[in-house]
């Protein structure tokens, strides 16, 4: 779409910049909070799982979130509580727009079984389903803002086994490895790692598929990236045939309409698989005012998109989801803190801009 530039992640020839959505501490905090809640403990400043007056509707699954669990101890919920304690009702109400919605829980690298268990158990107790994001593939992010991932293939398989055991027979929707396929297609991930990565992705789909309550959606780019023609063969090789579908627009800003069109074109090429769309920050579409290679990273003037729901009105679109957690930084670019860190000013901007 822009020559060699990957509109999804700012990739140009010879330079790669990653997704900048770190699962690390934020995911661990969420899971730890869930485990504490299940144990009947409290951890300051997090309240228990029931409704808290300082958090408005947070802690309950609102009508319209239909399937997915709302974490009562997420960053947005904590920010609502902080603003409320400070008497700042206006900003509390704005952040409540984020805090009341289910968002992706990015499983960290260190305690996958405990995190997956705590999150899915908490969701199950609320009569809901957990939305989990797995982002730990070796050599992820091409060494940029969210650099890291498992040390090697065996470490990844061990980590994944922990996730699967943690989920057990509980319900979960899993978004599998954002950017893992894209960075092979665009050349960001060196060729020497491709065969192993395909094997790891295919193995992940098969392993997670053995959990009776799990749905797996493989990341498949966005409408601002290349044509679906560049992706369908890699998706097939990575095991899309055994997955429940694919995900588009993860951590990106393309409109829901454009994402739907892109997803449908790709679906035709991969056996009619359905897909989910990340609508967390696409309310105003992509940013066009800055340098093309940096428009993905904490762009100004963006807005929240459609609330998460499985009622999309389209048989091929399984859900609109907030996979990227609104208000968490894309990286230390555009004035932001490190990747994955909560940034209340940006969260307020998203909420204010939402129509």
mmCIF file of C-alpha atoms in Angstrom, residues 246-249 254-256 259-260 275-280 282 317 319-323:
data_model
loop_
_atom_site.group_PDB
_atom_site.id
_atom_site.type_symbol
_atom_site.label_atom_id
_atom_site.label_comp_id
_atom_site.label_asym_id
_atom_site.label_seq_id
_atom_site.Cartn_x
_atom_site.Cartn_y
_atom_site.Cartn_z
ATOM 1 C CA UNK A 246 -8.204 -15.487 12.141
ATOM 2 C CA UNK A 247 -7.926 -12.004 13.644
ATOM 3 C CA UNK A 248 -7.501 -8.704 11.802
ATOM 4 C CA UNK A 249 -6.536 -5.186 12.866
ATOM 5 C CA UNK A 254 -8.132 0.562 10.350
ATOM 6 C CA UNK A 255 -11.895 1.082 10.251
ATOM 7 C CA UNK A 256 -14.295 -1.744 10.920
ATOM 8 C CA UNK A 259 -11.299 -4.549 8.196
ATOM 9 C CA UNK A 260 -14.437 -6.459 7.290
ATOM 10 C CA UNK A 275 -12.619 -13.840 11.712
ATOM 11 C CA UNK A 276 -12.623 -11.338 14.557
ATOM 12 C CA UNK A 277 -11.798 -7.628 14.332
ATOM 13 C CA UNK A 278 -9.911 -5.558 16.899
ATOM 14 C CA UNK A 279 -12.043 -2.431 17.275
ATOM 15 C CA UNK A 280 -10.309 -1.125 20.398
ATOM 16 C CA UNK A 282 -10.363 2.349 15.361
ATOM 17 C CA UNK A 317 -17.366 -11.775 11.555
ATOM 18 C CA UNK A 319 -16.827 -10.765 17.046
ATOM 19 C CA UNK A 320 -15.636 -7.232 17.505
ATOM 20 C CA UNK A 321 -13.017 -7.440 20.250
ATOM 21 C CA UNK A 322 -10.765 -5.068 22.156
ATOM 22 C CA UNK A 323 -7.616 -7.155 21.763
#
